[in-house]
mmCIF file of C-alpha atoms and ligand atoms in Angstrom:
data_model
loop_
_atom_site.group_PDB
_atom_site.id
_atom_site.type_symbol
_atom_site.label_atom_id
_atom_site.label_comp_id
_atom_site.label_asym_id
_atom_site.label_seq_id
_atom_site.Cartn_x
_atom_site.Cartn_y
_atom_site.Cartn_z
ATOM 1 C CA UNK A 1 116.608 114.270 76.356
ATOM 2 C CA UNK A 2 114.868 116.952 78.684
ATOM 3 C CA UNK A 3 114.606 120.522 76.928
ATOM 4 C CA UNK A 4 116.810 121.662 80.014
ATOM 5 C CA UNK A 5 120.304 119.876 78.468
ATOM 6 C CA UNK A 6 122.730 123.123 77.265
ATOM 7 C CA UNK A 7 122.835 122.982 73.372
ATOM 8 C CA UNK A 8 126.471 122.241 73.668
ATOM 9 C CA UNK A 9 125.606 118.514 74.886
ATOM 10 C CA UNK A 10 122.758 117.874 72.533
ATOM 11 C CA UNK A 11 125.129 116.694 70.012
ATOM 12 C CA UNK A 12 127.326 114.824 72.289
ATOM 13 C CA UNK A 13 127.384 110.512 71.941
ATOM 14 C CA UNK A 14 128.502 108.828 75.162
ATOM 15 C CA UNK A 15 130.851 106.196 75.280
ATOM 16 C CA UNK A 16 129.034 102.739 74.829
ATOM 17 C CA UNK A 17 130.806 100.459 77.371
ATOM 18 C CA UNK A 18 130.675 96.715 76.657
ATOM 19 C CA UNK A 19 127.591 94.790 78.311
ATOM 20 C CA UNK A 20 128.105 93.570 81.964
ATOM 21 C CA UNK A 21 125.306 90.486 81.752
ATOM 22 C CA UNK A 22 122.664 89.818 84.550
ATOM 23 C CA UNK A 23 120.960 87.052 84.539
ATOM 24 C CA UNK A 24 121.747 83.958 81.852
ATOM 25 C CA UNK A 25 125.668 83.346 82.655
ATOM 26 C CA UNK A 26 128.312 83.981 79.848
ATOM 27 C CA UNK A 27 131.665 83.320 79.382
ATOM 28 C CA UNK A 28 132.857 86.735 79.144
ATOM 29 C CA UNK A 29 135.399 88.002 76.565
ATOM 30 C CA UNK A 30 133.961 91.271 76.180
ATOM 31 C CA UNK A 31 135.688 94.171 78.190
ATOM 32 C CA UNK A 32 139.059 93.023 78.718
ATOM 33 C CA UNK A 33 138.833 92.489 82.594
ATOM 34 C CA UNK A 34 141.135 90.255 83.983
ATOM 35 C CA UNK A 35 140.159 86.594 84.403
ATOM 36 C CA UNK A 36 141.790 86.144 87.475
ATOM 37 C CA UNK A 37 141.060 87.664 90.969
ATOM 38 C CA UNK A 38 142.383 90.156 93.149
ATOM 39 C CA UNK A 39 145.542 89.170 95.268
ATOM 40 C CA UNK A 40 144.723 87.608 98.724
ATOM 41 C CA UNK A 41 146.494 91.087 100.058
ATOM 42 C CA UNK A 42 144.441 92.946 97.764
ATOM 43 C CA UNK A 43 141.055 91.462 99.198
ATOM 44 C CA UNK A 44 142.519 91.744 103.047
ATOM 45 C CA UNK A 45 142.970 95.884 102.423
ATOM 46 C CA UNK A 46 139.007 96.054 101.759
ATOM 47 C CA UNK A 47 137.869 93.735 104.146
ATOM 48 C CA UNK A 48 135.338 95.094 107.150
ATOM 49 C CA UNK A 49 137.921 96.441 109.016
ATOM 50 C CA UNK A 50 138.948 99.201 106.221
ATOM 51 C CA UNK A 51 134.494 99.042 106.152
ATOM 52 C CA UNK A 52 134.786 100.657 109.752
ATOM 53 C CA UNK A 53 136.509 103.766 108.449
ATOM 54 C CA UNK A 54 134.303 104.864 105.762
ATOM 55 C CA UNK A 55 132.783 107.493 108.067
ATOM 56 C CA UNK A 56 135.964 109.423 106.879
ATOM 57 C CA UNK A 57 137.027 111.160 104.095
ATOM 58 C CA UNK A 58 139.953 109.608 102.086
ATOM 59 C CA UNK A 59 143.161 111.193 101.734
ATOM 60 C CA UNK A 60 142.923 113.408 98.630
ATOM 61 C CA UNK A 61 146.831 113.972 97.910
ATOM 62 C CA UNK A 62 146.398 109.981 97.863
ATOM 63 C CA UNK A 63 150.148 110.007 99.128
ATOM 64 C CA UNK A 64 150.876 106.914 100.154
ATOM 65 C CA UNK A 65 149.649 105.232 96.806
ATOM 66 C CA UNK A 66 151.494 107.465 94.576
ATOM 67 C CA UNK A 67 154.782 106.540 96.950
ATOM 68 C CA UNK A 68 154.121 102.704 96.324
ATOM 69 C CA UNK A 69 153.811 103.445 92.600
ATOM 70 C CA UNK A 70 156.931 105.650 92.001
ATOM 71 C CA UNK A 71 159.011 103.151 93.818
ATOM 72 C CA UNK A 72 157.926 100.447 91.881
ATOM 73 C CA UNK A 73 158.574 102.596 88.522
ATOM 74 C CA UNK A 74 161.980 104.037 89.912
ATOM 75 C CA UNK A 75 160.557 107.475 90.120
ATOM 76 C CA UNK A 76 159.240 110.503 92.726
ATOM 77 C CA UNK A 77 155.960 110.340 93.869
ATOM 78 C CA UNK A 78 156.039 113.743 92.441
ATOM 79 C CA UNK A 79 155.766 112.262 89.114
ATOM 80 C CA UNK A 80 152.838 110.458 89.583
ATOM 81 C CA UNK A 81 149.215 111.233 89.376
ATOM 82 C CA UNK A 82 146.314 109.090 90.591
ATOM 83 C CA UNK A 83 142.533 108.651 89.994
ATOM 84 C CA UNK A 84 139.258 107.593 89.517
ATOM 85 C CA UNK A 85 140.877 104.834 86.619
ATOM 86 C CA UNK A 86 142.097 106.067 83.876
ATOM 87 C CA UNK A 87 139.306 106.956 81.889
ATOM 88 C CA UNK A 88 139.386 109.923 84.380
ATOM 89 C CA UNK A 89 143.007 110.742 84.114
ATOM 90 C CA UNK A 90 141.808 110.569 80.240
ATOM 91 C CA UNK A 91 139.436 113.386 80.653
ATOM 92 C CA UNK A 92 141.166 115.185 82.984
ATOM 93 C CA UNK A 93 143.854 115.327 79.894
ATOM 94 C CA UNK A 94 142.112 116.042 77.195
ATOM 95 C CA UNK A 95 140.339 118.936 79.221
ATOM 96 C CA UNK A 96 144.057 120.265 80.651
ATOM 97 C CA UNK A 97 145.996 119.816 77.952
ATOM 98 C CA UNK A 98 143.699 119.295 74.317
ATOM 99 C CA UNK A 99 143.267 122.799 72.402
ATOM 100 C CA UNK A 100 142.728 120.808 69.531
ATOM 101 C CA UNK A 101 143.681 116.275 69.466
ATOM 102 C CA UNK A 102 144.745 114.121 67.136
ATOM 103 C CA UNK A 103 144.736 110.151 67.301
ATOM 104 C CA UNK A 104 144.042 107.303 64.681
ATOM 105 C CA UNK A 105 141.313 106.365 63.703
ATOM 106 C CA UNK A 106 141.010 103.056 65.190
ATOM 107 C CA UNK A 107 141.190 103.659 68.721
ATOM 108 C CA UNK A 108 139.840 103.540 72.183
ATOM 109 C CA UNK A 109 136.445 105.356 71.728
ATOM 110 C CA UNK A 110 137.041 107.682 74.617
ATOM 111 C CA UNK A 111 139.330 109.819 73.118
ATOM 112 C CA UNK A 112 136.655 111.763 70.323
ATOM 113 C CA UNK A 113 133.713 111.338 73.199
ATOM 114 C CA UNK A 114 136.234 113.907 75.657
ATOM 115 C CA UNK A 115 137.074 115.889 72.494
ATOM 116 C CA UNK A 116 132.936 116.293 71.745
ATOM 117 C CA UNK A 117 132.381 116.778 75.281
ATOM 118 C CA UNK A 118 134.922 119.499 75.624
ATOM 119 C CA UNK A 119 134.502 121.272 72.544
ATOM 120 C CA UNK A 120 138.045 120.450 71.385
ATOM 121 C CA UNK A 121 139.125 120.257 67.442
ATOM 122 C CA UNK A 122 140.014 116.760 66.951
ATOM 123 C CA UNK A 123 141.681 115.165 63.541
ATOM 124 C CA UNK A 124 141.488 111.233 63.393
ATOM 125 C CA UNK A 125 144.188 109.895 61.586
ATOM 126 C CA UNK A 126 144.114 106.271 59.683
ATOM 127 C CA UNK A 127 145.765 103.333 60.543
ATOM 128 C CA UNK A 128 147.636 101.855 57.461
ATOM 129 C CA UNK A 129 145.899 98.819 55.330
ATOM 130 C CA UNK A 130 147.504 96.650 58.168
ATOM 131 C CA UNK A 131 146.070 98.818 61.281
ATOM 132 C CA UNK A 132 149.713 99.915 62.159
ATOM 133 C CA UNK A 133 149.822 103.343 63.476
ATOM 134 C CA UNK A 134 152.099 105.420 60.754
ATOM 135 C CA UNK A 135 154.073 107.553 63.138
ATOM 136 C CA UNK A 136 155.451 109.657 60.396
ATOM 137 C CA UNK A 137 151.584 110.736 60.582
ATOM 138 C CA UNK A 138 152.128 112.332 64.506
ATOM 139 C CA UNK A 139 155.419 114.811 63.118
ATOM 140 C CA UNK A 140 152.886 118.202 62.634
ATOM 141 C CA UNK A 141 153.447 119.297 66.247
ATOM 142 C CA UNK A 142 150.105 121.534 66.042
ATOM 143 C CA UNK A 143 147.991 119.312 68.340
ATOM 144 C CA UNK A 144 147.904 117.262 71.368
ATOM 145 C CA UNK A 145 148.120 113.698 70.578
ATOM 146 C CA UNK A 146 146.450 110.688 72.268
ATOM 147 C CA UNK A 147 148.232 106.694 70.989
ATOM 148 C CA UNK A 148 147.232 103.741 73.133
ATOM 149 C CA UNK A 149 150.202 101.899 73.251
ATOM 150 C CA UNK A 150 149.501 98.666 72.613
ATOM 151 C CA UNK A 151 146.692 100.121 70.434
ATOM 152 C CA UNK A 152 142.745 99.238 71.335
ATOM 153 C CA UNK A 153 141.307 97.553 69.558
ATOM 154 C CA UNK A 154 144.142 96.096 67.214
ATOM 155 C CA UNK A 155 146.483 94.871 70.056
ATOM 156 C CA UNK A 156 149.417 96.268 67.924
ATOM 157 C CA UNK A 157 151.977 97.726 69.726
ATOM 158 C CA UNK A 158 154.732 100.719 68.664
ATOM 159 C CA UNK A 159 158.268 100.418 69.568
ATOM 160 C CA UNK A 160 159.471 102.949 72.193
ATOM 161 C CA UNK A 161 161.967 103.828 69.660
ATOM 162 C CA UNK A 162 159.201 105.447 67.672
ATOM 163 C CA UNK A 163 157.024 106.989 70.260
ATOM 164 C CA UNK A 164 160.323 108.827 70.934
ATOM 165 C CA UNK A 165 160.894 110.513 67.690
ATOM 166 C CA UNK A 166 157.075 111.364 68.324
ATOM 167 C CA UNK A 167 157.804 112.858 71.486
ATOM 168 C CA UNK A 168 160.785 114.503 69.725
ATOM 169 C CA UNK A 169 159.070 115.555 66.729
ATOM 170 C CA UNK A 170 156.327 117.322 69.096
ATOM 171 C CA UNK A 171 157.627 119.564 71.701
ATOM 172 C CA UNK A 172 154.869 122.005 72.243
ATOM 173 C CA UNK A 173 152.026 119.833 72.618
ATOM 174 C CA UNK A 174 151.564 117.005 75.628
ATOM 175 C CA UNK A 175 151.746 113.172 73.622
ATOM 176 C CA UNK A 176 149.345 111.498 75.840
ATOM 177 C CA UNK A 177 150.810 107.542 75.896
ATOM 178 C CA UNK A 178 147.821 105.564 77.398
ATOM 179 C CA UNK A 179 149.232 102.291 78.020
ATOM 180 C CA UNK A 180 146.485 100.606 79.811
ATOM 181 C CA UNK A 181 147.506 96.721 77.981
ATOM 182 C CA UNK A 182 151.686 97.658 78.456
ATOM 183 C CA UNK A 183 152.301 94.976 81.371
ATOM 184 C CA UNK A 184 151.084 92.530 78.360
ATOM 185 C CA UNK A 185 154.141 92.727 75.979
ATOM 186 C CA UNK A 186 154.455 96.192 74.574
ATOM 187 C CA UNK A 187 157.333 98.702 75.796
ATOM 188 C CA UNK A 188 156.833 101.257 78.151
ATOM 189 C CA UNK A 189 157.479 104.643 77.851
ATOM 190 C CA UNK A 190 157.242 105.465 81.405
ATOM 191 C CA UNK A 191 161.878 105.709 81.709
ATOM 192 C CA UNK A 192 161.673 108.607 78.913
ATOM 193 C CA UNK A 193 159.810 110.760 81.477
ATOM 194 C CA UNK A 194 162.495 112.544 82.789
ATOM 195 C CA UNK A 195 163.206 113.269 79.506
ATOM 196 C CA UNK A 196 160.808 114.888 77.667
ATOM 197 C CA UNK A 197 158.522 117.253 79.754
ATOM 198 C CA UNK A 198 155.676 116.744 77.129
ATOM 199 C CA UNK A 199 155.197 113.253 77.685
ATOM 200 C CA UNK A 200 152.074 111.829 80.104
ATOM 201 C CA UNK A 201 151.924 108.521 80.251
ATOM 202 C CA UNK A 202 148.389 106.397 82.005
ATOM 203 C CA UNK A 203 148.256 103.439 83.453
ATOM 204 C CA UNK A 204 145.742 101.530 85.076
ATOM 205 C CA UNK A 205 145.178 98.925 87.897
ATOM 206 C CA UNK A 206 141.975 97.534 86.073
ATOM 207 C CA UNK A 207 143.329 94.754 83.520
ATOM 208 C CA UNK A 208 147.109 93.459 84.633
ATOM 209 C CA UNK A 209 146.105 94.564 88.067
ATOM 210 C CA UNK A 210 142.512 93.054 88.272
ATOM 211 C CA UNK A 211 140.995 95.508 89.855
ATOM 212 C CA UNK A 212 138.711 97.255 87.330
ATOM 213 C CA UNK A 213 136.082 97.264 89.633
ATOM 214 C CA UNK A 214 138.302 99.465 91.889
ATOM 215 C CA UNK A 215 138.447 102.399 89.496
ATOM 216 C CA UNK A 216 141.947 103.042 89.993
ATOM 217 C CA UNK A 217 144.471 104.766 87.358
ATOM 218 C CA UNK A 218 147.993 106.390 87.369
ATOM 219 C CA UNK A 219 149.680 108.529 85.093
ATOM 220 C CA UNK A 220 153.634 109.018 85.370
ATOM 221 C CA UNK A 221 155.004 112.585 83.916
ATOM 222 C CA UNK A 222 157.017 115.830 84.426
ATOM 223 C CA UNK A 223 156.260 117.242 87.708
ATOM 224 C CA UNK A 224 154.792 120.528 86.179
ATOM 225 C CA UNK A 225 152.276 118.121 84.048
ATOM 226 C CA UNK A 226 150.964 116.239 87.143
ATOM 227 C CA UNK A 227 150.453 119.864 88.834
ATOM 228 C CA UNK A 228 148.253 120.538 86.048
ATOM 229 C CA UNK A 229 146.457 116.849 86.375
ATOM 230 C CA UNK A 230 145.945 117.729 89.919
ATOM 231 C CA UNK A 231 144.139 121.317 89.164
ATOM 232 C CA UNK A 232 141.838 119.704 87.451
ATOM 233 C CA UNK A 233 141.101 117.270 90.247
ATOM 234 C CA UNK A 234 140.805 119.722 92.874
ATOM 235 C CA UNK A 235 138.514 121.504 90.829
ATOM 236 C CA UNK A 236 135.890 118.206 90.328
ATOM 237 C CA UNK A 237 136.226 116.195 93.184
ATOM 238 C CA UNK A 238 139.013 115.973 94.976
ATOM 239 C CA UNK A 239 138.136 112.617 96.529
ATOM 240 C CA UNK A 240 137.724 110.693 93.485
ATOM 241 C CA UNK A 241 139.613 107.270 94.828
ATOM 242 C CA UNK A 242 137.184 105.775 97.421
ATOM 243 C CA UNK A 243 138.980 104.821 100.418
ATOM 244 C CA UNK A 244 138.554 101.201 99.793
ATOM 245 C CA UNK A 245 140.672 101.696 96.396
ATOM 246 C CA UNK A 246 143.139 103.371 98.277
ATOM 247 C CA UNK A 247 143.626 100.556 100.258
ATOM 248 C CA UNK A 248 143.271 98.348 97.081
ATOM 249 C CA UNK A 249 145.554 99.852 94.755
ATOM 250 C CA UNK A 250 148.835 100.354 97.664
ATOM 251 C CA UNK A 251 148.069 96.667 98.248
ATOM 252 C CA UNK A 252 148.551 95.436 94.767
ATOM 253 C CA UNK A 253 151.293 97.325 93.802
ATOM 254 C CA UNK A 254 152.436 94.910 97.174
ATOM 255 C CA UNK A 255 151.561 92.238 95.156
ATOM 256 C CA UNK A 256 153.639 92.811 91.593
ATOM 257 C CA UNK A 257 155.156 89.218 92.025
ATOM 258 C CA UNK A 258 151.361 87.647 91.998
ATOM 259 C CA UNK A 259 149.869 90.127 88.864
ATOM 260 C CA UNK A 260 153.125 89.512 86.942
ATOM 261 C CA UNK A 261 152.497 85.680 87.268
ATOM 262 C CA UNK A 262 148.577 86.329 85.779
ATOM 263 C CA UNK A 263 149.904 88.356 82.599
ATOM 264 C CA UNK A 264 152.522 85.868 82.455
ATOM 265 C CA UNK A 265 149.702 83.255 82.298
ATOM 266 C CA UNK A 266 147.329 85.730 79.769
ATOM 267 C CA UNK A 267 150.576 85.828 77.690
ATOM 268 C CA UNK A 268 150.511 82.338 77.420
ATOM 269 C CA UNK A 269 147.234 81.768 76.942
ATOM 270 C CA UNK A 270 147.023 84.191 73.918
ATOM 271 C CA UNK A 271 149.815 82.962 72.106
ATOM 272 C CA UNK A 272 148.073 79.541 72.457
ATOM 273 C CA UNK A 273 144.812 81.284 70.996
ATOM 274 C CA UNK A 274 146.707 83.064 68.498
ATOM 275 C CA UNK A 275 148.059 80.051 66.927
ATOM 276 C CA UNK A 276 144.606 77.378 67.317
ATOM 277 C CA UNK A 277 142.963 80.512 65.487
ATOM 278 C CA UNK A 278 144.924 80.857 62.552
ATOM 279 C CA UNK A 279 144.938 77.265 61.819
ATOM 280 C CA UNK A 280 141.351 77.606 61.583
ATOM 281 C CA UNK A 281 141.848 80.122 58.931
ATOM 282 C CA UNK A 282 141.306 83.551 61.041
ATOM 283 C CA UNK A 283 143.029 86.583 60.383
ATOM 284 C CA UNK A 284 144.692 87.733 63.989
ATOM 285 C CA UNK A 285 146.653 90.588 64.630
ATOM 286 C CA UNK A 286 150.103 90.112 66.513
ATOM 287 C CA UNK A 287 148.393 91.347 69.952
ATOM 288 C CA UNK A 288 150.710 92.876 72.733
ATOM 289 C CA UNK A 289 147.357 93.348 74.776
ATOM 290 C CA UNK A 290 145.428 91.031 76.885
ATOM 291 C CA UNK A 291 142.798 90.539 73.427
ATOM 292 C CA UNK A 292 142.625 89.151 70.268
ATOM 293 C CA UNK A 293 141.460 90.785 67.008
ATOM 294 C CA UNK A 294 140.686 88.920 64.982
ATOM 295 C CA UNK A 295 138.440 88.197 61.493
ATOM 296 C CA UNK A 296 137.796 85.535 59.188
ATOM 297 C CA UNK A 297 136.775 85.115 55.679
ATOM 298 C CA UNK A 298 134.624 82.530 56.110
ATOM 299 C CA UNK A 299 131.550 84.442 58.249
ATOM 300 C CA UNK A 300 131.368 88.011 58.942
ATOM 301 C CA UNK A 301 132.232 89.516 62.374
ATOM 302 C CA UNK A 302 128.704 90.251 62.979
ATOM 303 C CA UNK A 303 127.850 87.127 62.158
ATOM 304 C CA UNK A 304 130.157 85.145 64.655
ATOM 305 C CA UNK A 305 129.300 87.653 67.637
ATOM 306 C CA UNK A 306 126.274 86.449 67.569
ATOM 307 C CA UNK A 307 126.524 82.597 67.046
ATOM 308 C CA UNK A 308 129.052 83.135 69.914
ATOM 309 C CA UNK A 309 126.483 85.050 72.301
ATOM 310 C CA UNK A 310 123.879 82.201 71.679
ATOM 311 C CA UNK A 311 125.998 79.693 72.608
ATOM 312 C CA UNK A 312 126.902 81.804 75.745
ATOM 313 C CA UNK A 313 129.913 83.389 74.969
ATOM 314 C CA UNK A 314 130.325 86.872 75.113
ATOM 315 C CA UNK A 315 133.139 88.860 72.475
ATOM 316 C CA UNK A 316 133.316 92.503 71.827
ATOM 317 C CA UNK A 317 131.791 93.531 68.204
ATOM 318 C CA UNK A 318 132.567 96.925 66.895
ATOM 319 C CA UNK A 319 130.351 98.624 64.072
ATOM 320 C CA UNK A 320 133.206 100.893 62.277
ATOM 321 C CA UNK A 321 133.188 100.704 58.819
ATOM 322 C CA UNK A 322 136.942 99.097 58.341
ATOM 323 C CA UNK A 323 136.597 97.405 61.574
ATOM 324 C CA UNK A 324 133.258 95.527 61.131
ATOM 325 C CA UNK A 325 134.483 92.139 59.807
ATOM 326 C CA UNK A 326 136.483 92.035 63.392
ATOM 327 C CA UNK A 327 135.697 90.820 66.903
ATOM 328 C CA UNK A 328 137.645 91.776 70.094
ATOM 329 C CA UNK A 329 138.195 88.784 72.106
ATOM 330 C CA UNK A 330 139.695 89.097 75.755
ATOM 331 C CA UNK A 331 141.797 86.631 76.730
ATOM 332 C CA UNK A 332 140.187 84.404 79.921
ATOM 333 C CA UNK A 333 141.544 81.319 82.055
ATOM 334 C CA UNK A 334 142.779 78.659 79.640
ATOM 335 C CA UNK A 335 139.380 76.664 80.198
ATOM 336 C CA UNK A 336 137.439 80.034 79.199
ATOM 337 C CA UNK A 337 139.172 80.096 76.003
ATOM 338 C CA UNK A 338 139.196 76.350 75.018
ATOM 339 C CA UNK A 339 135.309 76.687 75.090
ATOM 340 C CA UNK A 340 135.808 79.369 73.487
ATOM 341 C CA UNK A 341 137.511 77.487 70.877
ATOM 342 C CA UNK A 342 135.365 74.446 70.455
ATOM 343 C CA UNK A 343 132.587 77.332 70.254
ATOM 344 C CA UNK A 344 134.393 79.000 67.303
ATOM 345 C CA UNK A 345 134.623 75.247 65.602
ATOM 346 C CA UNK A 346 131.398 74.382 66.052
ATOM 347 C CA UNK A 347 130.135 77.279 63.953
ATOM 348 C CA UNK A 348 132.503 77.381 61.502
ATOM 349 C CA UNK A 349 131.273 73.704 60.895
HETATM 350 C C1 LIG B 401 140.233 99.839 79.529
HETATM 351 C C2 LIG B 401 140.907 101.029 78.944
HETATM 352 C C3 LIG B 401 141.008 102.217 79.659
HETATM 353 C C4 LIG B 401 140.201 102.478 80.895
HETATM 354 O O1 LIG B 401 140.631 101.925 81.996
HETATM 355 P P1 LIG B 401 140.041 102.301 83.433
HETATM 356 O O2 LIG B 401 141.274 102.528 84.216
HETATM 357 O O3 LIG B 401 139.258 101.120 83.846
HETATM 358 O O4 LIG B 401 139.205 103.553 83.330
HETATM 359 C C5 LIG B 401 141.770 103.243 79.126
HETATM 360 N N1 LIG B 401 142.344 103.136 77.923
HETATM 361 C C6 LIG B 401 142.227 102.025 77.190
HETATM 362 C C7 LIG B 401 142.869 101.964 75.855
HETATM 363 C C8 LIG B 401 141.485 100.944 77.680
HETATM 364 O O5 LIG B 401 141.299 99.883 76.918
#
């Protein structure tokens, strides 16, 4: 740290993303990318030819994305926001809309890191003993509130049914809904937008869509929200999709048949997993996501994440006190996760 960093940031602990290996080659399981590549539409909308126009700047409204995205969600472009994935929409959020948070405890990291990095008052509030979020917990309305929905890292999802009494329960704060795992099995909330004007919702193309090297997201709300969202955009960088992405993202929303058929084949594959594992003994959660959670009483979490890593598998091992004993698998090509497997046996034995 130079002496030069405001006081405000001294404090401040960045989000640790999950390890993108050089080098030795891993199967890897760790930041629930997709296993599967890009359409062959997808890769034709960045080929050289789109190359030859990077002299210009891309469109900043990003028009013609949002239009391919509200007609595939039955809404106005007006309702939709777009940006640099959704970790941006995220901050863009939390710094629009959070005069003081609230989310569980167990949760996508990024949440507290905006709150610390934007001075906002944040409450963490526990999962029960089973890592369900308690939504009789989200009723205060004196806070904006952030749920992943299907939860990260748990996988568990909450019926739409509750996140609308939420919603309901909360009409003076914005209930941020980030649903970056939803096309895996939970249920969206993005057909109660025209309903309650407090409710954002945030997608992303990077793991149904597999494009997280893109950096694309989308949030759906309330057209008055997403003039907010943009304020905030035109007041960082107004270009924050790359024209490549652009290209990218309009293409793949093109291609819903094809990344419907990979989560279909995800979905599969984890249910498989789900099952092999808990004949082995593990404890799994019932994961809506594209990742298992998962623990076992017969070598510690820490322990596993490593055998794993020597024998060239990578997993996702979080230090939190009630989630140590756990490791966050992704779910990879059916071949990825039989190795996997025979890994997991192997050390157990
Ligand atoms: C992966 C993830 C994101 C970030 O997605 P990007 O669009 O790649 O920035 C957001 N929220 C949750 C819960 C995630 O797991």
């Amino acid at each position: 740290m130079s002496n030069f960093l405001k006081k405000r940031y001294k404090q401040l602990e960045a989000y640790v993303p999950g390890e993108q290996p050089k080098g030795m080659k891993y199967i890897k399981l760790n930041t629930n990318e997709s296993p599967y590549p890009p359409s062959e539409a997808t890769v034709q909308a960045v080929s050289s030819e789109a190359a030859l126009k990077l002299n210009l700047y891309p469109d900043p409204s990003c028009i013609d994305l949002k239009k391919v995205i509200a007609d595939r969600y039955c809404l106005s472009h007006e309702n939709v926001f777009v940006s640099n994935g959704s970790d941006d929409i995220l901050n863009f959020a939390f710094m629009a809309f959070g005069e003081k948070a609230v989310f569980p405890d167990i949760t996508y990291g990024f949440y507290e890191v905006f709150c610390q990095l934007h001075g906002i008052e944040y409450e963490k509030i526990p999962l029960d003993e089973n890592l369900n979020i308690v939504k009789n917990d989200y009723m205060k309305d004196n806070a904006m509130i952030a749920i992943a929905n299907p939860n990260a890292p748990t996988g568990l999802a909450l019926k739409k049914s509750d996140i609308e009494e939420i919603l309901r329960a909360n009409p003076n704060h914005v209930v941020l809904i980030d649903e970056a795992y939803i096309d895996f099995g939970g249920e969206s909330a993005v057909d109660l937008i025209g309903k309650y004007p407090n409710l954002l919702v945030v997608q992303t193309f990077s793991k149904s869509r597999s494009l997280a090297g893109a950096r694309i997201g989308f949030a759906f709300a309330n057209e008055e929200l997403i003039k907010d969202l943009e304020k905030i955009k035109y007041s960082t960088n107004p270009y924050s999709i790359n024209k490549m992405s652009l290209n990218a993202g309009i293409a793949a929303v093109q291609s819903d048949l094809y990344y419907r058929a990979c989560c279909g084949e995800i979905i599969k594959t984890r249910e498989f997993c789900i099952d092999k594992l808990r004949k082995l003994g593990f404890f799994v959660t019932d994961s809506k996501a594209n990742f298992l959670f998962v623990k076992s009483d017969a070598i510690s979490g820490e322990m596993l994440y490593e055998k794993l890593r020597k024998k060239g598998i990578l997993v996702r091992h979080f230090n939190g006190e009630r989630i140590k004993e756990y490791n966050r698998i992704t779910i990879g090509t059916p071949e990825e996760m039989n190795a996997f497997l025979t890994a997991v046996k192997e050390i157990l034995n």
